[in-house]
mmCIF file of C-alpha atoms (C1' of nucleotides) and ligand atoms in Angstrom:
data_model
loop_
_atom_site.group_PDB
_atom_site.id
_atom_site.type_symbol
_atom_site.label_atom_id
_atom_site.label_comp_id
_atom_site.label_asym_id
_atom_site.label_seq_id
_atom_site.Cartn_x
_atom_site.Cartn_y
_atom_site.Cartn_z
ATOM 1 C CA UNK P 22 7.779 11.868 8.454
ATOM 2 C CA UNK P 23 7.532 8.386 7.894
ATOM 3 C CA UNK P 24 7.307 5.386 9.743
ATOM 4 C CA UNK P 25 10.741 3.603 9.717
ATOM 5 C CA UNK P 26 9.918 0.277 9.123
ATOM 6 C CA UNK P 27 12.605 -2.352 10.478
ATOM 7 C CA UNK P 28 12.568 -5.459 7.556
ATOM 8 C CA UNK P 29 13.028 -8.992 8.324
ATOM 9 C CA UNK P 30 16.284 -10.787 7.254
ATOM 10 C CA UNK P 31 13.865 -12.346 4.085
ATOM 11 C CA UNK P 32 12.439 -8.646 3.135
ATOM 12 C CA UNK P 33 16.110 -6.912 3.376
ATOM 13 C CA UNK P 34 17.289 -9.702 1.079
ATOM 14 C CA UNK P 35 14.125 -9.402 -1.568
ATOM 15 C CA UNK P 36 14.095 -5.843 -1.705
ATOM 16 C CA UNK P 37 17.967 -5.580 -1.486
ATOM 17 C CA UNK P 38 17.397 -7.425 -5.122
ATOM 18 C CA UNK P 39 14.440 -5.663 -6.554
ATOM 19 C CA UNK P 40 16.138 -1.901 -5.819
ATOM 20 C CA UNK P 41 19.253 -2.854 -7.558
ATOM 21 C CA UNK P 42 17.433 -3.592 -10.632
ATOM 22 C CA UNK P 43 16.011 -0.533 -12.154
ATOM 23 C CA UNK P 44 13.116 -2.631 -14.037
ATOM 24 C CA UNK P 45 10.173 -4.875 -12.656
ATOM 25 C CA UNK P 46 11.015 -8.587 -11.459
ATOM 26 C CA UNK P 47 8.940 -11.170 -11.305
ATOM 27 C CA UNK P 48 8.139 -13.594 -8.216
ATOM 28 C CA UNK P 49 9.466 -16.640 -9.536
ATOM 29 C CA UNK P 50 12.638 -14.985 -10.902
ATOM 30 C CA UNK P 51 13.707 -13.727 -7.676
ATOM 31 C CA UNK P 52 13.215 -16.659 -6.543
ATOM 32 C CA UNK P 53 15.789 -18.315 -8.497
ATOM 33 C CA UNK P 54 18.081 -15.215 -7.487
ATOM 34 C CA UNK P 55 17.625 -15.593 -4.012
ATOM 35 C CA UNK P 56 18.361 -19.180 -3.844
ATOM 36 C CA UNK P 57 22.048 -18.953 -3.005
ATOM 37 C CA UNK P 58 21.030 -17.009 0.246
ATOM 38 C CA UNK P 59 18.691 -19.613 1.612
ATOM 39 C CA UNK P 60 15.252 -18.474 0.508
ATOM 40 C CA UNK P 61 13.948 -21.735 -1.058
ATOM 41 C CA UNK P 62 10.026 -21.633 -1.246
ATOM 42 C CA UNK P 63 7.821 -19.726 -3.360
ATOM 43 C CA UNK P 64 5.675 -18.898 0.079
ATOM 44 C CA UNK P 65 8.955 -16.928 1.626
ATOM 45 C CA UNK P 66 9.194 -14.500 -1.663
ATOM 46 C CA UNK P 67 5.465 -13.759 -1.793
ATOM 47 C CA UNK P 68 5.157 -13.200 2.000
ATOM 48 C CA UNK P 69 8.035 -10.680 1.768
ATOM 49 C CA UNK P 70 6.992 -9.045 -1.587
ATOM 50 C CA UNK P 71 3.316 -8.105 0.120
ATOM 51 C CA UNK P 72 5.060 -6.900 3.184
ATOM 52 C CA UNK P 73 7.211 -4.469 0.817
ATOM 53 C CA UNK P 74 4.051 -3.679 -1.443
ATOM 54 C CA UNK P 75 2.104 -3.141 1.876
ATOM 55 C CA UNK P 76 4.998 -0.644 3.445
ATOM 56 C CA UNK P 77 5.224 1.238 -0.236
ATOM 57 C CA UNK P 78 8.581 0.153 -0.269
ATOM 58 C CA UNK P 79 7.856 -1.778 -3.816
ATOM 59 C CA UNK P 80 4.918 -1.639 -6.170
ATOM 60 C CA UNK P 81 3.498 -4.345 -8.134
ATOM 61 C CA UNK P 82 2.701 -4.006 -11.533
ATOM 62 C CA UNK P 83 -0.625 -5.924 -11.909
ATOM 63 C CA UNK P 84 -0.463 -5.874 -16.026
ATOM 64 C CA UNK P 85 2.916 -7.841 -15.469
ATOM 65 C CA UNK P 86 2.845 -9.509 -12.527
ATOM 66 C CA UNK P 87 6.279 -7.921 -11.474
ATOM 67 C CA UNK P 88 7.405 -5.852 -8.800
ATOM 68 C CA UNK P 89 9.494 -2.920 -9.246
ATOM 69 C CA UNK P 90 11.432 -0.521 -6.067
ATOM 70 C CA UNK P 91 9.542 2.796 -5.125
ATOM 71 C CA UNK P 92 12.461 5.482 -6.098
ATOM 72 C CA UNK P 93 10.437 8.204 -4.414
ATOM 73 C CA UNK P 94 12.002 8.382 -1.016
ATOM 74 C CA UNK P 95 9.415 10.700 0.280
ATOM 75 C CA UNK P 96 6.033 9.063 -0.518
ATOM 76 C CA UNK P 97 6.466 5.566 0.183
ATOM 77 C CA UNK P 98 2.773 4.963 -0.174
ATOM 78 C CA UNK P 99 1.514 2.438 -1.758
ATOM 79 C CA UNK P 100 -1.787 4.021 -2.293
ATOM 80 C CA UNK P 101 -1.046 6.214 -5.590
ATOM 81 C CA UNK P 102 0.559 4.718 -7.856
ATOM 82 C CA UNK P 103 1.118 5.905 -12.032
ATOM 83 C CA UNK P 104 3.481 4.042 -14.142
ATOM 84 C CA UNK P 105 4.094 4.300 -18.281
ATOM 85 C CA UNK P 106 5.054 0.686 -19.476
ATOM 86 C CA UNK P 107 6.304 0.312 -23.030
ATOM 87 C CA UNK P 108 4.605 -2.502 -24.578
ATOM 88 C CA UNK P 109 7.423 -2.855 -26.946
ATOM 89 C CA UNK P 110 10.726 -3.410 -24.525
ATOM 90 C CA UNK P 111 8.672 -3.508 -21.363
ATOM 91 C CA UNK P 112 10.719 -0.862 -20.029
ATOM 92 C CA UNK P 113 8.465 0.304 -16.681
ATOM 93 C CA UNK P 114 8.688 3.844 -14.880
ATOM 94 C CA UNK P 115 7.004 5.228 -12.156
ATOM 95 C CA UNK P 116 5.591 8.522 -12.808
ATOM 96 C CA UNK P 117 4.938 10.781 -10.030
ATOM 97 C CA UNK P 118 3.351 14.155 -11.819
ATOM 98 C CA UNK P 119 1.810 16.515 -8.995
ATOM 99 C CA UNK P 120 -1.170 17.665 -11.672
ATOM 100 C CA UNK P 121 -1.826 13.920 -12.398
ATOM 101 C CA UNK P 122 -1.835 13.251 -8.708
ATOM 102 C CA UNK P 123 -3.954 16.387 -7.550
ATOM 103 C CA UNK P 124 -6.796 15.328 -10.023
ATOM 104 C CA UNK P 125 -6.735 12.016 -9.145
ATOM 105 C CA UNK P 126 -6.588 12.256 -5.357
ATOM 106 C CA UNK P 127 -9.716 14.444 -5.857
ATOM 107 C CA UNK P 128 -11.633 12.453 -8.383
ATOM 108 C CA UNK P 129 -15.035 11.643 -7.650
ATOM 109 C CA UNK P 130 -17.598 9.176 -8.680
ATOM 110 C CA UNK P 131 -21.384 9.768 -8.400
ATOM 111 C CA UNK P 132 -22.121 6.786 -6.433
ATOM 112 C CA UNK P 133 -20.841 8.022 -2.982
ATOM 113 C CA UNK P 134 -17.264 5.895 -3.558
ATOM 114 C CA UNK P 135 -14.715 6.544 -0.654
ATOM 115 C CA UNK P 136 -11.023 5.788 -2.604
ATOM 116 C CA UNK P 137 -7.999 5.122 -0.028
ATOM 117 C CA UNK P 138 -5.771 4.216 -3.307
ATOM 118 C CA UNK P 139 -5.811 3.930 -7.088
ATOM 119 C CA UNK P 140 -2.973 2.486 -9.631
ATOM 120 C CA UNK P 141 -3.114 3.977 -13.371
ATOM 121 C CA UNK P 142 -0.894 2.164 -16.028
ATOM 122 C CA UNK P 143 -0.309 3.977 -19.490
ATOM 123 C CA UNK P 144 1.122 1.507 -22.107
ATOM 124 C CA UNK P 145 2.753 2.809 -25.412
ATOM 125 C CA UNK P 146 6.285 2.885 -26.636
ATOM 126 C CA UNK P 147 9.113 4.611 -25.250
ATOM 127 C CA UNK P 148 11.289 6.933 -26.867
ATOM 128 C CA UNK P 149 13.672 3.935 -28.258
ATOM 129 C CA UNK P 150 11.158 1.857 -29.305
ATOM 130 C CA UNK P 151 9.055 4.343 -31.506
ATOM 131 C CA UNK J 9 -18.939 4.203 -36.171
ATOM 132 C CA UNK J 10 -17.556 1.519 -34.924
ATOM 133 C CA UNK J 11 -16.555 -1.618 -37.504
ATOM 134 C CA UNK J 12 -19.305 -4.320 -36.379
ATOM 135 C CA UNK J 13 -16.948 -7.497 -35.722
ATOM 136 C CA UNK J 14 -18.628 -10.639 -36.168
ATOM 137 C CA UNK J 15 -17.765 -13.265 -33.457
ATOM 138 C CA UNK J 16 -17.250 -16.884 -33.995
ATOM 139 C CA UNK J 17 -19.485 -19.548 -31.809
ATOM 140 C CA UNK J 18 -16.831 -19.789 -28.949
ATOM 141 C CA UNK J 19 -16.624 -15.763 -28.550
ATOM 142 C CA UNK J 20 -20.911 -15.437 -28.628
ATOM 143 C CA UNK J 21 -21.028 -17.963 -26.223
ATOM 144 C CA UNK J 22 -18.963 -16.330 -23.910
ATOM 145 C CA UNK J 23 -19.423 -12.877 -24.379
ATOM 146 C CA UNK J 24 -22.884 -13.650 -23.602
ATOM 147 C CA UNK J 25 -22.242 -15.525 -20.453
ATOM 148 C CA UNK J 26 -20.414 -12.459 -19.468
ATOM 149 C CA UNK J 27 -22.584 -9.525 -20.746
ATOM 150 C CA UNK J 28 -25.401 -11.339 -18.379
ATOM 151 C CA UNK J 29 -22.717 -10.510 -15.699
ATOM 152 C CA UNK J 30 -22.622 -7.230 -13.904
ATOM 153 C CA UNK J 31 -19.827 -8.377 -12.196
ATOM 154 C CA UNK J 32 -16.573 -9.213 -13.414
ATOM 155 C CA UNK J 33 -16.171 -13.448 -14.353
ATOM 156 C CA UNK J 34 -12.687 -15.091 -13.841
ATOM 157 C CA UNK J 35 -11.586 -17.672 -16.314
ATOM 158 C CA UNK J 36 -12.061 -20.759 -15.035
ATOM 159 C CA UNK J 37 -15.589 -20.026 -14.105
ATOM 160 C CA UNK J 38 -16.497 -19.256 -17.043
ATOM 161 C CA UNK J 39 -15.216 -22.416 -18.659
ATOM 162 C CA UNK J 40 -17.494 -24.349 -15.678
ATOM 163 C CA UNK J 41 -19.930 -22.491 -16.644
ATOM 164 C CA UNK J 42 -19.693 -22.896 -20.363
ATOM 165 C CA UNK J 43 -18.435 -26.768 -20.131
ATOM 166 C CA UNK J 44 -22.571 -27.623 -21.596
ATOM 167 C CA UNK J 45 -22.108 -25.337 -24.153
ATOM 168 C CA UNK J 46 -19.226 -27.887 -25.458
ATOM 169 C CA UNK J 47 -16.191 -25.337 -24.353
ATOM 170 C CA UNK J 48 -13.715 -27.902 -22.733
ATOM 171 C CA UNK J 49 -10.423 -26.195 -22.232
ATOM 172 C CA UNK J 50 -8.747 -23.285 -20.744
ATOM 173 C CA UNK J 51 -7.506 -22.444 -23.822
ATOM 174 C CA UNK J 52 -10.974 -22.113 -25.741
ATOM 175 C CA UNK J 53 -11.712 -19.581 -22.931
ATOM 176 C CA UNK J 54 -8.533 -17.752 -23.136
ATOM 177 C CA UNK J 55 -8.665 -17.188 -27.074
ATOM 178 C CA UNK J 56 -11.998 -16.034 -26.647
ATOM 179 C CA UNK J 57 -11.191 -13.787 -23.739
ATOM 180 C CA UNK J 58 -8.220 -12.273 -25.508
ATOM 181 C CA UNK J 59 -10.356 -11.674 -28.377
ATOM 182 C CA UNK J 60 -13.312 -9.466 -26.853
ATOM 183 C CA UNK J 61 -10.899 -7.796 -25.076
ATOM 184 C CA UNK J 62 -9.005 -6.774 -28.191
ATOM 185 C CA UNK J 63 -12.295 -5.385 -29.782
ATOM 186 C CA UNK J 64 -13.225 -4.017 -25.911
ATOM 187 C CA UNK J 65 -16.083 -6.112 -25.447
ATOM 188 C CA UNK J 66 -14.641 -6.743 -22.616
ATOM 189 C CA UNK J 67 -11.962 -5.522 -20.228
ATOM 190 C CA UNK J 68 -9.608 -7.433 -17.493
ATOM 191 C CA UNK J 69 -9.458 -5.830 -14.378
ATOM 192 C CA UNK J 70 -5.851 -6.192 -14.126
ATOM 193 C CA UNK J 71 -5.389 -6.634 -9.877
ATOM 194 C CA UNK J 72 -8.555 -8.836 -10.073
ATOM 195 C CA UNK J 73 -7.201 -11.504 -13.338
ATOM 196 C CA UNK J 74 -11.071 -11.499 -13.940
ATOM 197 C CA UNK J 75 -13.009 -10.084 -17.281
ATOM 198 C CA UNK J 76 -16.225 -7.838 -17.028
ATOM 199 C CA UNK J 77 -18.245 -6.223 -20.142
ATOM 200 C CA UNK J 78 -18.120 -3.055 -21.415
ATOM 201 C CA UNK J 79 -21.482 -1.298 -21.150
ATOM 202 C CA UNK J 80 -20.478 1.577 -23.063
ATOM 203 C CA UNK J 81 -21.453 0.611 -26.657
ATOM 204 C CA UNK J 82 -20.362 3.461 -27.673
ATOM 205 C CA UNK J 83 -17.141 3.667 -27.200
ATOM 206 C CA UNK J 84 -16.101 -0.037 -27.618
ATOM 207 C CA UNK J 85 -12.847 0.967 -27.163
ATOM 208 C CA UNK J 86 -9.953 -1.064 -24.869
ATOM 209 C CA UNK J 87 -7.944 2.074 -24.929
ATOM 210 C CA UNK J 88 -8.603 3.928 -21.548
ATOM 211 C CA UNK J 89 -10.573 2.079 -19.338
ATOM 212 C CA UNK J 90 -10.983 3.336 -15.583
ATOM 213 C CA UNK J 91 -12.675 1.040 -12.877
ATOM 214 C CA UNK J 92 -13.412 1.658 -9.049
ATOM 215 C CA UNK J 93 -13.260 -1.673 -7.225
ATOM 216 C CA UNK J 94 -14.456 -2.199 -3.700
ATOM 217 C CA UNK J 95 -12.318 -4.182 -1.469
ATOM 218 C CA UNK J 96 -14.201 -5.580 0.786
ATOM 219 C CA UNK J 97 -17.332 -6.725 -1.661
ATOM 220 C CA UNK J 98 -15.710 -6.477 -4.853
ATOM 221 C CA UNK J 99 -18.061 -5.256 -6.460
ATOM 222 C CA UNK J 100 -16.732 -3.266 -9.839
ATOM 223 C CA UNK J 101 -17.956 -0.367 -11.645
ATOM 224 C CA UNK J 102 -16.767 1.090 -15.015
ATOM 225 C CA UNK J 103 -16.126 4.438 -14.696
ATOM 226 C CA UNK J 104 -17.109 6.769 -17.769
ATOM 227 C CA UNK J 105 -15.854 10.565 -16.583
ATOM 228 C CA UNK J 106 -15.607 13.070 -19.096
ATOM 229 C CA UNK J 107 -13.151 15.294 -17.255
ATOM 230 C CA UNK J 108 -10.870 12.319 -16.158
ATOM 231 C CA UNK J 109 -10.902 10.959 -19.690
ATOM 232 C CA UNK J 110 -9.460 14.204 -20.836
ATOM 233 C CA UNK J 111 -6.737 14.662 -18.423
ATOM 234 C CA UNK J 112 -5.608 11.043 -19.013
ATOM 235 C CA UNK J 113 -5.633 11.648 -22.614
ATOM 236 C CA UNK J 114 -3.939 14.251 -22.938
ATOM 237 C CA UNK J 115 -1.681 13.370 -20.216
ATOM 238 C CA UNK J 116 2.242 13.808 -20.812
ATOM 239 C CA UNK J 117 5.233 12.498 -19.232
ATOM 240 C CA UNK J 118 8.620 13.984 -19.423
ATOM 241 C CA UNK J 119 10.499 11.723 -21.414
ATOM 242 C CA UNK J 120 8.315 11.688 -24.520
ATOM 243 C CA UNK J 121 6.868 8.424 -24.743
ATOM 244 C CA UNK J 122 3.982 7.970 -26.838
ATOM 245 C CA UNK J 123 0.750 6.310 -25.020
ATOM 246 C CA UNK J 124 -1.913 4.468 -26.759
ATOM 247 C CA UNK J 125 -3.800 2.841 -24.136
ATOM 248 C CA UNK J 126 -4.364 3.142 -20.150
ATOM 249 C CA UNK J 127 -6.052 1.839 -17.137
ATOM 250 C CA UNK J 128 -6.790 3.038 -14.257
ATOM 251 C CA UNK J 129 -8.368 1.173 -11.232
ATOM 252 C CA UNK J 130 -9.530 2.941 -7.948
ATOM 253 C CA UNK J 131 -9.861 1.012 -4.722
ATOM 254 C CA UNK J 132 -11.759 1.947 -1.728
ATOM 255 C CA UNK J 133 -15.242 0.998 0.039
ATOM 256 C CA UNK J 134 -18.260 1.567 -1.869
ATOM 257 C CA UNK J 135 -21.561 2.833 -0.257
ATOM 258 C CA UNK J 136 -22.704 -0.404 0.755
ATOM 259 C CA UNK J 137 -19.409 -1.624 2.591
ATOM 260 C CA UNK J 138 -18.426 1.826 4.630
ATOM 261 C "C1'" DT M 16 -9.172 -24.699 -59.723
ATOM 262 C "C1'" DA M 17 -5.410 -24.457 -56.598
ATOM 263 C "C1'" DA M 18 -2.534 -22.182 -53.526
ATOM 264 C "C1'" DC M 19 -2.254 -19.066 -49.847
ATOM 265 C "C1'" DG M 20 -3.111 -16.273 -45.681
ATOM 266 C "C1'" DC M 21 -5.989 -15.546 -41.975
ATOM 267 C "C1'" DT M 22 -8.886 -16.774 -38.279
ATOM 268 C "C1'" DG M 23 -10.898 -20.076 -35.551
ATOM 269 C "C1'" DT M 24 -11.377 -24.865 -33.351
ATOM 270 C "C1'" DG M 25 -10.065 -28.968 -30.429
ATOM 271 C "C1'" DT M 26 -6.973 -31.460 -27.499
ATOM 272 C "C1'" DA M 27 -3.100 -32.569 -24.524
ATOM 273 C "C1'" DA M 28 0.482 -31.104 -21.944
ATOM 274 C "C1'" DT M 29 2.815 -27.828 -19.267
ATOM 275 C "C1'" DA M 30 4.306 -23.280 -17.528
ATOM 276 C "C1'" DA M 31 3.728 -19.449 -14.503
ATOM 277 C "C1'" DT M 32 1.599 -17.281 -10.652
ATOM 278 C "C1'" DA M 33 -0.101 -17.585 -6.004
ATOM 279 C "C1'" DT M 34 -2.086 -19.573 -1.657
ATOM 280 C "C1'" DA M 35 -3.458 -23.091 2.176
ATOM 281 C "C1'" DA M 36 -2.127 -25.550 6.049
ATOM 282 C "C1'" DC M 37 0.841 -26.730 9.669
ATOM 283 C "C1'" DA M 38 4.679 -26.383 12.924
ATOM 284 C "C1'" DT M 39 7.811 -23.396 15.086
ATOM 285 C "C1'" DA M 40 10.580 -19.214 16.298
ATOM 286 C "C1'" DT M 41 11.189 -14.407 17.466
ATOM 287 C "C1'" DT M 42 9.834 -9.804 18.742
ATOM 288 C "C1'" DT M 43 6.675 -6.586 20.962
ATOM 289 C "C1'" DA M 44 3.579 -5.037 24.242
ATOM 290 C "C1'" DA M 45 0.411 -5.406 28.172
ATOM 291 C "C1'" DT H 15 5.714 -13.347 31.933
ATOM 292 C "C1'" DT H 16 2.255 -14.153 29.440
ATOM 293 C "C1'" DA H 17 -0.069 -13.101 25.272
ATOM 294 C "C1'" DA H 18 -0.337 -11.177 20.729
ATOM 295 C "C1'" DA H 19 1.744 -10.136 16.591
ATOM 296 C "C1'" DT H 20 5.040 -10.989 13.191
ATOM 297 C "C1'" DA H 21 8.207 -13.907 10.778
ATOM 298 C "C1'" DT H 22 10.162 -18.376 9.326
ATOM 299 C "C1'" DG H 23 10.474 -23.027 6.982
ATOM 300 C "C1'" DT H 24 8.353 -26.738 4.516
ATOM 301 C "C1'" DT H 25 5.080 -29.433 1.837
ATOM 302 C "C1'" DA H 26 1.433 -29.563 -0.912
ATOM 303 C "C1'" DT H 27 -1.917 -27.565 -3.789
ATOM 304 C "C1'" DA H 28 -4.753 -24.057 -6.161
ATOM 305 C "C1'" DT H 29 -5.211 -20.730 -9.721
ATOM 306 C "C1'" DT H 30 -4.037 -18.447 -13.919
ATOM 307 C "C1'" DA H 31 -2.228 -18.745 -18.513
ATOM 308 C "C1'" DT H 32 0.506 -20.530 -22.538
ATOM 309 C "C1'" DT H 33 2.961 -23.842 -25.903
ATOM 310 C "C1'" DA H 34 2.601 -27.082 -29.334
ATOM 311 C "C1'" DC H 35 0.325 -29.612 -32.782
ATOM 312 C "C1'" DA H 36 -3.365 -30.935 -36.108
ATOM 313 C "C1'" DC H 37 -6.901 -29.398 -38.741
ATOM 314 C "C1'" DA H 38 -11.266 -26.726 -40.614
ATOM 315 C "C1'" DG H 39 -13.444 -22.790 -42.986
ATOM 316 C "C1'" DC H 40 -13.267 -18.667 -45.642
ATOM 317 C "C1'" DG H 41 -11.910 -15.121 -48.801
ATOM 318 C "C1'" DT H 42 -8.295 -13.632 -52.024
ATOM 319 C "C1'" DT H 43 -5.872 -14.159 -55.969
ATOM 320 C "C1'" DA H 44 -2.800 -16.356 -59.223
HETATM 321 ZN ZN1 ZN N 205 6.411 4.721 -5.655
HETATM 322 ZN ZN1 ZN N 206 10.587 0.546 -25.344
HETATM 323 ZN ZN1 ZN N 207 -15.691 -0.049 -21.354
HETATM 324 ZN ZN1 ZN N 208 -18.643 -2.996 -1.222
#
DNA sequence: TAACGCTGTGTAATAATATAACATATTTAA
DNA sequence: TTAAATATGTTATATTATTACACAGCGTTA
């Protein structure tokens, strides 16, 4: 089981946001959005957005600077993360593939390496866009 | 073989100032750093960044915003690039793995996008830092 | 030769992303 | 009930990256 973590008035309001869009958002732009309900500095977004990356509850997307919702209810890590980004609409899933994950989680380097988390982004085009 | 690209003044200088780099360079340290070499703006840097990366030269570690050389002259490809990155010295090492490179290649998602490119970035504590 | 496309250069201005520093409030735990 | 940890609000600033414009050099080709 996990933790239940209890969100701040800012965090309910910035993740409230990012899970009701299904693609990535970007810092600034939920900014603007969350204007109306009092959030009004740049500092306010980014603290909650690295509370919610830290908690799994969102991931960022370092190619894009953007955040996107975890959908996968039972991980919420933020410590394994696999998304296919389509370089032509920018359309952004998360991919959670046990196989993937199994060979990943066991991958060693020969330099003694201790990994506590990885992110892997595929780019290409998506089935629309080909 | 690979097609030998010739590189304009800007893109030697820089590439060089990097290749002399094990570790990755951000931007605006390399345009200090290149500032006597008559390089005066971000956007000199920039073109030449975005150019060795396109003909992987280079790569950008994408959580890090900050450019490191490829050793691997014989790939010179920016196709599938897969770094382990140590958080507390952050120090960064290309990872070449034969295995890994084959799973990720021939890796296939279930809603038949087509991938051309990936990276992959490992975090942990390297042997040093544990 | 002249016209064109392509790549690169130089410069100024600005956009986009992210953090530092400080004061205060609220919740949690010893 | 004091102390630690977490969150808030605000201002200013740092860092990363691009837009826009003018022009130079080179190879193709009409
Ligand atoms: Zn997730
Ligand atoms: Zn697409
Ligand atoms: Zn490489
Ligand atoms: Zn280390």
């Amino acid at each position: 089981m996990q933790k239940q973590e209890i969100l701040s008035k800012n965090q309910k309001i910035i993740l409230d946001l990012i899970e009701k869009s299904d693609q990535p958002l970007k810092a600034y732009s939920i900014l603007f959005d969350v204007k109306k309900k009092g959030i009004n500095a740049p500092l306010q977004v980014y603290r909650a957005l690295n509370k919610l990356v830290k908690i799994g509850k969102i991931h960022k997307i370092e190619s894009r600077n953007a955040f996107i919702a975890c959908k996968n209810s039972k991980c919420q890590i933020a410590k394994a993360t696999v998304f296919s980004i389509c370089e032509s609409c920018e359309d952004v899933t998360e991919i959670h593939d046990h196989k993937l994950s199994e060979h990943l989680r066991d991958f060693k380097d020969n330099k003694g390496m201790k990994y506590n988390k990885y992110n892997l982004e595929f780019f290409g085009l998506c089935k629309k866009c080909i």
